[in-house]
XYZ file of N, CA and C in Angstrom:
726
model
N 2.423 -9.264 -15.193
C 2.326 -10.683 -14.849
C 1.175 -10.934 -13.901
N 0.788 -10.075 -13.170
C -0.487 -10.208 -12.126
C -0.045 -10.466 -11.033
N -0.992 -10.128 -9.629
C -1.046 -10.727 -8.225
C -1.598 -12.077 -8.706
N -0.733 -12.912 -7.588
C -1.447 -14.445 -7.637
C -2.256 -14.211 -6.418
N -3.508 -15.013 -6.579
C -4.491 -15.212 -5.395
C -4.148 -15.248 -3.864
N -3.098 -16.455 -3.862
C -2.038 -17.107 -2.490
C -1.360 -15.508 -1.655
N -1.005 -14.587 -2.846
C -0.515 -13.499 -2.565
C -0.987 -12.500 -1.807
N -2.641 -12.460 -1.971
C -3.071 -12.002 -1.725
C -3.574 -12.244 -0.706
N -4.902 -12.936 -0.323
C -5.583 -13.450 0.397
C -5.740 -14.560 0.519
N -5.379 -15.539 1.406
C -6.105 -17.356 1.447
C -7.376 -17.095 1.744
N -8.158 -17.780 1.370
C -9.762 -17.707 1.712
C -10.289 -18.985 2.305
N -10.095 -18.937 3.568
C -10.671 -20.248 4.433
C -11.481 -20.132 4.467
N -12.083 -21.561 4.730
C -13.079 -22.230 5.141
C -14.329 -21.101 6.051
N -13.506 -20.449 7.308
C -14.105 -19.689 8.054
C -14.994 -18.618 7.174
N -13.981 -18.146 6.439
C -14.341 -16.810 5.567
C -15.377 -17.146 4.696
N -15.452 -18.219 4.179
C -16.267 -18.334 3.158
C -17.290 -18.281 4.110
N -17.464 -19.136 5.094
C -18.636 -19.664 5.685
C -19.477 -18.049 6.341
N -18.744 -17.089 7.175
C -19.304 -15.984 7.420
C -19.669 -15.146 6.041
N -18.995 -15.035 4.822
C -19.881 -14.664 3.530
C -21.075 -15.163 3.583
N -20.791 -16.548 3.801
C -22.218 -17.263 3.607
C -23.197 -16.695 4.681
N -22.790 -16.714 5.396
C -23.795 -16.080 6.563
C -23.979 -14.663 6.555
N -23.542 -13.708 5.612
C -23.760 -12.535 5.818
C -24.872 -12.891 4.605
N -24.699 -13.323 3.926
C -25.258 -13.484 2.454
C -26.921 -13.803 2.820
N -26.815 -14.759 3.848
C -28.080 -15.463 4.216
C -29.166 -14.580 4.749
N -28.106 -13.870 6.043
C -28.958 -12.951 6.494
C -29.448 -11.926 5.802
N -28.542 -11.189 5.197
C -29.039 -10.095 4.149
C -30.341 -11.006 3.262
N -30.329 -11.970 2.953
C -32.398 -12.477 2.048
C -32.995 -12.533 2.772
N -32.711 -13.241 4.302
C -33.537 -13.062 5.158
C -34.355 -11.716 5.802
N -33.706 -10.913 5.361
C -34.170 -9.690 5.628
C -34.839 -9.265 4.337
N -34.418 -9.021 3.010
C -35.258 -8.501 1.980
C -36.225 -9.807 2.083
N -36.469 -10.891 2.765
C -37.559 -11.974 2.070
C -38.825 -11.087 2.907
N -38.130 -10.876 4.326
C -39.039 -10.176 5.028
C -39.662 -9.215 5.003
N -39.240 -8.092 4.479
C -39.511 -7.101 3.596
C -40.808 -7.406 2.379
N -40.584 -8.916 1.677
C -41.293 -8.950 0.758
C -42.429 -9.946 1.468
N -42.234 -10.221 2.302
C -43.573 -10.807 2.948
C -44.858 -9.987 3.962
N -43.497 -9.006 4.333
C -45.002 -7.662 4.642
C -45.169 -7.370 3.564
N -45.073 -6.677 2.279
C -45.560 -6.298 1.055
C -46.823 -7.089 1.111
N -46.954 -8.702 1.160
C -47.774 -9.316 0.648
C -48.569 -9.434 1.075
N -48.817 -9.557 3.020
C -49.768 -9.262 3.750
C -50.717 -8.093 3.383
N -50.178 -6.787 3.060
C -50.933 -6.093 2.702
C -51.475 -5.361 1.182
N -51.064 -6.881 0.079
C -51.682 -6.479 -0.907
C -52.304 -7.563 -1.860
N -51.511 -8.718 -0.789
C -52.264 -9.970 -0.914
C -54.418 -10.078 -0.850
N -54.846 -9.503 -0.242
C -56.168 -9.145 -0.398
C -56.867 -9.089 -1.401
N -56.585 -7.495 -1.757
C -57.002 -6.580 -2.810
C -56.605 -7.345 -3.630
N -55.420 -7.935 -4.053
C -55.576 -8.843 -5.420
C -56.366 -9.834 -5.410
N -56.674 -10.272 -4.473
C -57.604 -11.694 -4.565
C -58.774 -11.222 -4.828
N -59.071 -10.097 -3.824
C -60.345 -9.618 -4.465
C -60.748 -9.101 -5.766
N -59.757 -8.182 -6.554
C -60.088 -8.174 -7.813
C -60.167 -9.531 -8.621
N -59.254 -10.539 -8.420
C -59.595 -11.867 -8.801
C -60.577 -12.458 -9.056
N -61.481 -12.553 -7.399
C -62.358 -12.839 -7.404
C -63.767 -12.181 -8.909
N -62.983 -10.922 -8.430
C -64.543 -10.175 -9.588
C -63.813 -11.095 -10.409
N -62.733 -10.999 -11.567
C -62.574 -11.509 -12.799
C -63.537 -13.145 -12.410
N -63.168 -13.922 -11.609
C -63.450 -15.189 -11.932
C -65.254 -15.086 -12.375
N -66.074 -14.573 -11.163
C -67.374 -14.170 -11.141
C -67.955 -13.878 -12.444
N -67.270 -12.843 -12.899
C -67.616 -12.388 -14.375
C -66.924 -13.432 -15.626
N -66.269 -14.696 -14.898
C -65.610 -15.807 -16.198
C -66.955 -16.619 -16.405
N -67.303 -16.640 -14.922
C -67.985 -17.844 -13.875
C -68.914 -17.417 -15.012
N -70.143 -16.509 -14.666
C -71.015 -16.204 -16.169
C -71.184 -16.163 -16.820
N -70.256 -15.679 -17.879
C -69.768 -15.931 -19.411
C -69.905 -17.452 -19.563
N -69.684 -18.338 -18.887
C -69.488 -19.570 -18.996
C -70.775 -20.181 -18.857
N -71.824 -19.669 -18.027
C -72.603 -20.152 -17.943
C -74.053 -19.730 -19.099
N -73.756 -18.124 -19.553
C -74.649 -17.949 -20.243
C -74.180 -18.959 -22.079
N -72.767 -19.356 -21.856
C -72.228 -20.110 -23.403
C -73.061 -21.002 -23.421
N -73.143 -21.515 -22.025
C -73.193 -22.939 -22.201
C -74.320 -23.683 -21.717
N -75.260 -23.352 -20.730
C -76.713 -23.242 -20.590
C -77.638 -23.276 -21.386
N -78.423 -23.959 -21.935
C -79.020 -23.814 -22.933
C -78.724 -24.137 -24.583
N -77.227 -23.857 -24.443
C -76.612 -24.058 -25.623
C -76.175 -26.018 -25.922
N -76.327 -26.560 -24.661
C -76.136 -28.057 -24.789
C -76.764 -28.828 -23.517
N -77.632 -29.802 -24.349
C -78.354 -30.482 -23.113
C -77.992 -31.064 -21.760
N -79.171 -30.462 -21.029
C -78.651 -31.208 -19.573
C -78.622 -32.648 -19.608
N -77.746 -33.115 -18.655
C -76.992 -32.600 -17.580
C -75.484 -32.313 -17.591
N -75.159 -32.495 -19.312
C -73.838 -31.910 -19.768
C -73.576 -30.799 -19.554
N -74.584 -29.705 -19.856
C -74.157 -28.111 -19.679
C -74.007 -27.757 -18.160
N -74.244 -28.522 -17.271
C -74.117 -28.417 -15.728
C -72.912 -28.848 -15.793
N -72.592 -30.093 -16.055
C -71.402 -30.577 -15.834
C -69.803 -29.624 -16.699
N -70.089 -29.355 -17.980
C -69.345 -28.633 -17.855
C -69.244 -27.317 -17.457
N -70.117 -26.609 -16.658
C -70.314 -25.279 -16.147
C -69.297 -25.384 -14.859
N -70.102 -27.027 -14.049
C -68.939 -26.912 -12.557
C -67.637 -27.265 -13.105
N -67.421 -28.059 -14.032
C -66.103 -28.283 -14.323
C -64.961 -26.897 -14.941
N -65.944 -25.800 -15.639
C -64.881 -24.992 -15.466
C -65.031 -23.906 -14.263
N -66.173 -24.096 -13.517
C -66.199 -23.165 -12.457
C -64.324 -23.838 -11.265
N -64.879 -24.734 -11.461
C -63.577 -25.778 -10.762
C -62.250 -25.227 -11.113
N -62.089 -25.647 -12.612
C -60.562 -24.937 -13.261
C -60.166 -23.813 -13.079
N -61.535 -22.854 -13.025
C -61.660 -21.541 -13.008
C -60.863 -21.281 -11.324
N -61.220 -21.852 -10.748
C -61.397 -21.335 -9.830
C -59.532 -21.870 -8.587
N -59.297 -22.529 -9.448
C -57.958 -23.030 -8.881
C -57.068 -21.924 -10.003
N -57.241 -21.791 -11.367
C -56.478 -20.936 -11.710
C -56.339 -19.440 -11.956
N -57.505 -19.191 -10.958
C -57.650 -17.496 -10.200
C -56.905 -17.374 -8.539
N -57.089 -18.514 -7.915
C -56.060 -18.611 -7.029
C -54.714 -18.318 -7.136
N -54.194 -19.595 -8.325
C -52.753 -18.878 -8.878
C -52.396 -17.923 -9.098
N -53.220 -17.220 -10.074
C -53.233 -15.691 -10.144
C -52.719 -14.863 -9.856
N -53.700 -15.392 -8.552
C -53.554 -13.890 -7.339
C -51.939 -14.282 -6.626
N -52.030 -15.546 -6.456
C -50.908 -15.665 -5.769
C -49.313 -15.429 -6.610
N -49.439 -15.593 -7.994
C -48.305 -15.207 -8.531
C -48.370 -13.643 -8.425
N -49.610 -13.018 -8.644
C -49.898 -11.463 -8.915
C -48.917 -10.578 -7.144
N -49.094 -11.343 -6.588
C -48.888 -11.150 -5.198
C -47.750 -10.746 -5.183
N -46.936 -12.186 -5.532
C -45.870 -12.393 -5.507
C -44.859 -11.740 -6.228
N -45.041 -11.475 -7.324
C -44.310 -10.246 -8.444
C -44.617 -8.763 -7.843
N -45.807 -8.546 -7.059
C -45.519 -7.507 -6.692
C -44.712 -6.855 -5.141
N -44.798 -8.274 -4.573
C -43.883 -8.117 -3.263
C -42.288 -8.020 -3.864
N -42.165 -8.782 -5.008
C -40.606 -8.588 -5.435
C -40.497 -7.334 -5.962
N -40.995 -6.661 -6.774
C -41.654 -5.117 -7.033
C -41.119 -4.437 -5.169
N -41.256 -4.490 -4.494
C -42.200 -4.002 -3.482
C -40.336 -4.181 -2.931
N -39.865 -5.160 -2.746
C -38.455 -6.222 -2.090
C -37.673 -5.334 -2.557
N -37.850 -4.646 -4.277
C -36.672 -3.901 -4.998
C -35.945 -2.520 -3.985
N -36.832 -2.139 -3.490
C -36.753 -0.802 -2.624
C -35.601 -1.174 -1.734
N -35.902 -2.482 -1.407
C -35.196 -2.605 0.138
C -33.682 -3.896 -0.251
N -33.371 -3.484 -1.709
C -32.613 -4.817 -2.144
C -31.234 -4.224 -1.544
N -31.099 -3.190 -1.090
C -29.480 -2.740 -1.685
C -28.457 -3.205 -0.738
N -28.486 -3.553 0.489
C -27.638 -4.643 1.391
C -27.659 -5.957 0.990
N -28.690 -6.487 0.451
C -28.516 -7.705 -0.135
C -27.495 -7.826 -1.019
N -27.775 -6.800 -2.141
C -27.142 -6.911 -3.562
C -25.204 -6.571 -3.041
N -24.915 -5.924 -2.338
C -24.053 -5.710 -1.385
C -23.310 -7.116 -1.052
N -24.112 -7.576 -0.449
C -22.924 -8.870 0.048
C -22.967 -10.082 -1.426
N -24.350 -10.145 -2.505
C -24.159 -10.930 -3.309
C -23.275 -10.533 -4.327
N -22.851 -9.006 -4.494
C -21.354 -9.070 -5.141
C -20.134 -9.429 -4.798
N -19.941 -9.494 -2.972
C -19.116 -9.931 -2.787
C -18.782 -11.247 -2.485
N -19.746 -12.009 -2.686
C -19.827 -13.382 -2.293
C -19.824 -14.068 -3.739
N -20.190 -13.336 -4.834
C -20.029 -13.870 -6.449
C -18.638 -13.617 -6.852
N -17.998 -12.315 -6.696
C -16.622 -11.756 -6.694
C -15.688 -13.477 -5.633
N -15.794 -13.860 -4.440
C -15.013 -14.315 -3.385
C -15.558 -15.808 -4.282
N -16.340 -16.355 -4.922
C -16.604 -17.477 -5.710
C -15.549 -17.768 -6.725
N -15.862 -16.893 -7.729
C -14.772 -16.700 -8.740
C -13.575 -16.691 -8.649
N -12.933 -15.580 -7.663
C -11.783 -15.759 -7.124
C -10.920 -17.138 -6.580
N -12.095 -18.189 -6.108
C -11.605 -19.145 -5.608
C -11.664 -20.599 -6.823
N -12.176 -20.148 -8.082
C -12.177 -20.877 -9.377
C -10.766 -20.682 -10.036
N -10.223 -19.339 -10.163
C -9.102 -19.336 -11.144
C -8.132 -18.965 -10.189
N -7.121 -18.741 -10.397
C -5.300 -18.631 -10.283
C -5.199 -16.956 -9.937
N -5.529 -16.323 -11.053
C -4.800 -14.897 -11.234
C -6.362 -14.238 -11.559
N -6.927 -13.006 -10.599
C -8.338 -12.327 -11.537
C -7.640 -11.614 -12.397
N -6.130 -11.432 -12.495
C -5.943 -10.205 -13.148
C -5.435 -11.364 -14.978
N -5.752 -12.238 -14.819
C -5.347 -13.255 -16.325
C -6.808 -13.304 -17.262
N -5.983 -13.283 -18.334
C -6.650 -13.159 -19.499
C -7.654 -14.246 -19.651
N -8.865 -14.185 -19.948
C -9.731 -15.536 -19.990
C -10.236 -15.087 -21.236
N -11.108 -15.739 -21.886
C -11.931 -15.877 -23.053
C -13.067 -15.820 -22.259
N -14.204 -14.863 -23.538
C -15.257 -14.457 -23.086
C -15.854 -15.791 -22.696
N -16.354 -16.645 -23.665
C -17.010 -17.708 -23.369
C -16.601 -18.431 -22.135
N -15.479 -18.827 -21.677
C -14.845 -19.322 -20.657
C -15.296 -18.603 -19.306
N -15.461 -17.174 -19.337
C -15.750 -16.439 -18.410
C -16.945 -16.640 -18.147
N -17.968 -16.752 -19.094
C -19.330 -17.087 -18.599
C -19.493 -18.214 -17.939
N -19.135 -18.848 -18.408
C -19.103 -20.668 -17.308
C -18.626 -20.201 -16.411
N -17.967 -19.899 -15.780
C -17.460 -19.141 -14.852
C -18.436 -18.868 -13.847
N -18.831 -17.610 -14.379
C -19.746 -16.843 -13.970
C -21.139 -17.739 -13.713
N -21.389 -18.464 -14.753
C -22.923 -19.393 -14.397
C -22.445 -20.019 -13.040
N -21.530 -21.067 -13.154
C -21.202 -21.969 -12.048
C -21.284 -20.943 -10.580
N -20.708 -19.725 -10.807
C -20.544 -19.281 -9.467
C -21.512 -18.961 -8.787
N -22.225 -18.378 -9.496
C -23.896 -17.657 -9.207
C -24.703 -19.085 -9.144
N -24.755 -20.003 -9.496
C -25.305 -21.366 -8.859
C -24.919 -21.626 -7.825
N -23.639 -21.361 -7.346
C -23.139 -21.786 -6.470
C -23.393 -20.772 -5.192
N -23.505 -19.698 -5.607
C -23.817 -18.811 -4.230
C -24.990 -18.547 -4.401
N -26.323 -18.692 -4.781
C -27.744 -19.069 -4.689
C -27.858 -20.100 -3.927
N -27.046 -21.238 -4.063
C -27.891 -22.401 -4.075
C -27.847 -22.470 -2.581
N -27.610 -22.092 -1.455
C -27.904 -22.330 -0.379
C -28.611 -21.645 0.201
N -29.339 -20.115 -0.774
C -30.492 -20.031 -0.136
C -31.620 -20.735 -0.560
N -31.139 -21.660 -1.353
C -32.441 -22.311 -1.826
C -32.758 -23.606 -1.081
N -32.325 -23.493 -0.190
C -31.859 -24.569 0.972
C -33.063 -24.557 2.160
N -33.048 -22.956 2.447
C -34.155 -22.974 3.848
C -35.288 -23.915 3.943
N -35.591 -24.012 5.015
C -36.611 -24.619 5.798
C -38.179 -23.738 5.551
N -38.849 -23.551 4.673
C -40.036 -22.380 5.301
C -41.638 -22.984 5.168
N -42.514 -22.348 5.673
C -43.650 -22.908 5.640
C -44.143 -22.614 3.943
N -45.254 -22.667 3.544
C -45.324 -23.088 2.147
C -45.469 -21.895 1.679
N -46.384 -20.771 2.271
C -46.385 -19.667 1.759
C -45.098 -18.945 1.494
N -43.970 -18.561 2.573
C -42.610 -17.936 2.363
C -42.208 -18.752 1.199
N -42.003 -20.256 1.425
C -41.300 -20.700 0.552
C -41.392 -20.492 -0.714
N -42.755 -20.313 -1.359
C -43.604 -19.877 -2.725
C -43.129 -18.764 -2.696
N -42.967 -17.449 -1.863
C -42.037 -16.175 -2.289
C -40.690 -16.193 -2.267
N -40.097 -16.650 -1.751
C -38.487 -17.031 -1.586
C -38.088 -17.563 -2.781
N -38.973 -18.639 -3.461
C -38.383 -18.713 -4.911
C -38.692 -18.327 -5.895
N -39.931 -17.560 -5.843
C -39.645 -16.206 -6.534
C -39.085 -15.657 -6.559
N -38.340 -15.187 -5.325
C -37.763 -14.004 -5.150
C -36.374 -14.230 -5.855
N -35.987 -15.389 -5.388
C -34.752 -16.000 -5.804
C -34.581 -16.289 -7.401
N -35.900 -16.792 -8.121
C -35.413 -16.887 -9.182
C -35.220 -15.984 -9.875
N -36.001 -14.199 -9.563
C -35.935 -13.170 -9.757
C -34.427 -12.406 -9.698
N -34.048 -12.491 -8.720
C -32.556 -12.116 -8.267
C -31.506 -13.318 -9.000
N -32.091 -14.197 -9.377
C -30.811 -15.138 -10.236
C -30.938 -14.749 -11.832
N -32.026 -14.837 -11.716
C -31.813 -13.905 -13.595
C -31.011 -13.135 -13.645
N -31.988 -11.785 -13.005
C -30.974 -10.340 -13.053
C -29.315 -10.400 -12.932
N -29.221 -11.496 -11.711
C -27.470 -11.678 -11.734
C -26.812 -11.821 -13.146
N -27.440 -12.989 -13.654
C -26.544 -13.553 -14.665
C -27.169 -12.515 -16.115
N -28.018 -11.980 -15.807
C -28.313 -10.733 -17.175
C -27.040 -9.930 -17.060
N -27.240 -9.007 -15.980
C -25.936 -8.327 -15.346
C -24.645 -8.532 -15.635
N -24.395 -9.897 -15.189
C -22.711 -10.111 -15.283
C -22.677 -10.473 -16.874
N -23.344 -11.261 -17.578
C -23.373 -11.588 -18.708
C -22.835 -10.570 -20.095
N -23.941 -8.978 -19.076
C -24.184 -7.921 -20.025
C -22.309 -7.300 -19.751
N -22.244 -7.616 -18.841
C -20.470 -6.880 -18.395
C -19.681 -7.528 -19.534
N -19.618 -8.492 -19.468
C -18.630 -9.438 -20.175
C -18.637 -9.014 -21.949
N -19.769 -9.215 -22.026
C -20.373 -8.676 -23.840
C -20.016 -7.765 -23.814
N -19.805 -6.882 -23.393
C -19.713 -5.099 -23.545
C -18.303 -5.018 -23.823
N -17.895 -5.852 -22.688
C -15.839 -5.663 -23.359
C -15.146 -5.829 -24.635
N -14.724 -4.960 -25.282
C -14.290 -4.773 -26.256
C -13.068 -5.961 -26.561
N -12.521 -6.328 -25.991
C -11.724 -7.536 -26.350
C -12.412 -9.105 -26.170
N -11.448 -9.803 -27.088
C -11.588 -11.282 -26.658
C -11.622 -11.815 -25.549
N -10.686 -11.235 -25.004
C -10.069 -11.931 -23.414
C -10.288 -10.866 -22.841
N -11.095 -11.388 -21.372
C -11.063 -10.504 -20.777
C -10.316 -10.691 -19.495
N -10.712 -10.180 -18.169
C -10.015 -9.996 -17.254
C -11.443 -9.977 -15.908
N -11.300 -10.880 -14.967
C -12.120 -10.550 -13.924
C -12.328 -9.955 -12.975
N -10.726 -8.894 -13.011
C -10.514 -7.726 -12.089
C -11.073 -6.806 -12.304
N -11.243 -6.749 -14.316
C -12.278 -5.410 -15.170
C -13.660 -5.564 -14.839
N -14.109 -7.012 -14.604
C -15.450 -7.284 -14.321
C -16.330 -6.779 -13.392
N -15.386 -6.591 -12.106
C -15.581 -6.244 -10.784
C -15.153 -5.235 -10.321
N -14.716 -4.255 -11.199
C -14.022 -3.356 -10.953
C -14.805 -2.285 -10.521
N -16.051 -1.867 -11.300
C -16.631 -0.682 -10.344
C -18.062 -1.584 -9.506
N -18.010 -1.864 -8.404
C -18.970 -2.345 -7.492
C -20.517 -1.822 -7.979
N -19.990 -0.230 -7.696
C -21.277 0.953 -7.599
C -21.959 0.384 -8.988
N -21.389 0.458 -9.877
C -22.328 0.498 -11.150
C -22.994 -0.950 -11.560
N -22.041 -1.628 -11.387
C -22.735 -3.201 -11.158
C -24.253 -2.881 -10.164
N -24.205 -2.839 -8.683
C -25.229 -2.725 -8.217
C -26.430 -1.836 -8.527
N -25.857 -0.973 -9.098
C -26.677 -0.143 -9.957
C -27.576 -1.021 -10.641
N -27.073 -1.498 -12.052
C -27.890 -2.208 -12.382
C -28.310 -3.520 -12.269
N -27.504 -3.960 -10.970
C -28.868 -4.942 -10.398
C -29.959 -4.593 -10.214
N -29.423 -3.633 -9.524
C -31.036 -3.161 -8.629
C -32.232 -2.550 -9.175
N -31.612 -1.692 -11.000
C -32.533 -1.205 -11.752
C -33.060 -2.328 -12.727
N -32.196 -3.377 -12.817
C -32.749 -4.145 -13.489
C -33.884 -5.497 -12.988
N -33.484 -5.348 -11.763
C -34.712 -6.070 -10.842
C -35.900 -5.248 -10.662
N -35.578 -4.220 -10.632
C -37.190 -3.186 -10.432
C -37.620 -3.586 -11.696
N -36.816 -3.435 -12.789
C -37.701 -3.310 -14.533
C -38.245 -5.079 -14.362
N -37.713 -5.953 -14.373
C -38.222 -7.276 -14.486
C -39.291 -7.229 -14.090
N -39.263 -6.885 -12.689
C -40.135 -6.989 -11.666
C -42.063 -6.151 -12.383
N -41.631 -5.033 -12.918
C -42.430 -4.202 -13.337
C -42.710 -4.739 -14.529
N -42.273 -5.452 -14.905
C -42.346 -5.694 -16.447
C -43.547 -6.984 -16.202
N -42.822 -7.982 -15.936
C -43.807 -8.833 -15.646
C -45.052 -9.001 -14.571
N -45.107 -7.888 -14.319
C -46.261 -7.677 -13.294
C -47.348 -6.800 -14.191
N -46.811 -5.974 -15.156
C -47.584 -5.185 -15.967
C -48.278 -5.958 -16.802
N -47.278 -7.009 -17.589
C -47.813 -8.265 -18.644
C -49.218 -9.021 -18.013
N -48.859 -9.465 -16.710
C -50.138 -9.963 -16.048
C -51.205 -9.208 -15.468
N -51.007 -8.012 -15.701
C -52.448 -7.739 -15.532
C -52.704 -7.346 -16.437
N -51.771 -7.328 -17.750
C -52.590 -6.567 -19.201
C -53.425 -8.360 -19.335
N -52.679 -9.473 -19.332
C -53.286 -10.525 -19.816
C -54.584 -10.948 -18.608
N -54.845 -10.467 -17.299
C -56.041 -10.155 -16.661
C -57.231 -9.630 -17.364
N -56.682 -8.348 -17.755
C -57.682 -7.566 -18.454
C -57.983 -8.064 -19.395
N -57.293 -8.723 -20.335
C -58.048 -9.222 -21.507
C -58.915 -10.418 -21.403
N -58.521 -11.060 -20.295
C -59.523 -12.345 -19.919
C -60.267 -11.248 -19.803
N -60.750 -10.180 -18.620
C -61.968 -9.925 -18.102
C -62.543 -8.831 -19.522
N -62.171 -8.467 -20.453
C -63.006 -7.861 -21.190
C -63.663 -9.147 -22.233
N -62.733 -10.263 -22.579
C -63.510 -11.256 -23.002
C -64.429 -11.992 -22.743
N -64.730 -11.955 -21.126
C -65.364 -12.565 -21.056
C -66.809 -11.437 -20.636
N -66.440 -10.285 -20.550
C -67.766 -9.323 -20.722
C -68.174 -9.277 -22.772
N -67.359 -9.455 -23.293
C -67.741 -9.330 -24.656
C -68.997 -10.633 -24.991
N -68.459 -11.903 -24.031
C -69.223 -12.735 -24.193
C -70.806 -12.599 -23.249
N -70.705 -12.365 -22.267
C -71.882 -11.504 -21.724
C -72.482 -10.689 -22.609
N -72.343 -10.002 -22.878
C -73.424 -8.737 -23.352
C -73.357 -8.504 -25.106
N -72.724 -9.125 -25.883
C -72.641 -9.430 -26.981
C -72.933 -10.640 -27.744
């Protein structure tokens, strides 16, 4: 028949609120983590940037110089030196940023720590019994709502523009992986109905693959952008010297 919730634990107001505050502090600490990362690699990416733009910057100018009368071929030379040059900024700054979350993965594992127990203490406070039968689909709503719900107040802080630009990275990074994670739990169960006591049942391996699956994201899409770097910068040497 199951433990009822009441039976177990009431979960006040207080309790939730120190989750919340353990929860907070623990990002506050991996954000920090990922903001020294960036200090010191924030540079070197800009600077390779820079070369790519330099070598766009030319390509552009040997297309188009000569190839259409002045004072059009000026005008569109600064006009994509312009575009160029705001979307090599981005770049670097997304390039940055994927790799400080890269960089954040090392130092995730107290975080990931209190966000199971603060996704677990969510849920718990949605249904009646964890130990009752739900339907898969049912469980995922579940699960979405809760993980919205215990994100959404770090998405709350106060920060200057730079943190804030990594913080929701970071965050939207760590909200994927959640709901990949719990998603992938739920699918895997061999029955219809499942149970949210089975969900949560081994901590260790859940965090496990948070944490491996935030490194792979992390790596994954950091690899994609600089393969799609490189192919700007060999295109636009093909257009140089060919």
């Amino acid at each position: 028949m199951g433990i009822k919730l009441s039976d177990v634990k009431a979960q006040t107001p207080s309790a939730i609120s120190a989750a919340g505050e353990r929860l907070r502090a623990a990002f506050i600490l991996l954000l920090g983590f990922m903001l020294t990362a960036l200090r010191t690699i924030f540079l070197p990416h800009l600077m390779a940037v820079m070369v790519l733009l330099a070598v766009a910057c030319c390509a552009v100018y040997k297309a188009v110089i000569g190839a259409i009368p002045i004072p059009f071929s000026w005008v569109i030379f600064g006009g994509a030196v312009l575009l160029y040059g705001v979307l090599a900024m981005g770049y670097a700054i997304v390039l940055s940023a994927v790799f400080g979350v890269r960089a954040a993965a090392a130092r995730v594992e107290d975080f990931l720590y209190e966000l199971f127990e603060s996704l677990k203490d969510k849920v718990r406070s949605k249904i009646d019994n964890m130990e009752e039968g739900i339907s898969k689909q049912q469980a995922k709503v579940i699960l979405d709502n809760s993980v919205r719900e215990v994100f959404s107040p770090l998405k709350k802080f106060r920060f200057e523009s730079a943190p804030k630009a990594a913080a929701a990275v970071l965050l939207a990074a760590l909200t994927f992986v959640t709901r990949a994670v719990f998603f992938a739990r739920v699918g895997q169960m061999a029955s219809n109905t499942i149970r949210f006591s089975s969900v949560f049942a081994s901590r260790a391996t859940l965090i496990g693959a948070l944490f491996l699956n935030l490194r792979w994201l992390a790596a994954l899409v950091l690899w994609l952008l600089y393969g799609c770097g490189l192919l700007f910068f060999i295109f636009n040497l093909w257009i140089l010297f060919f």
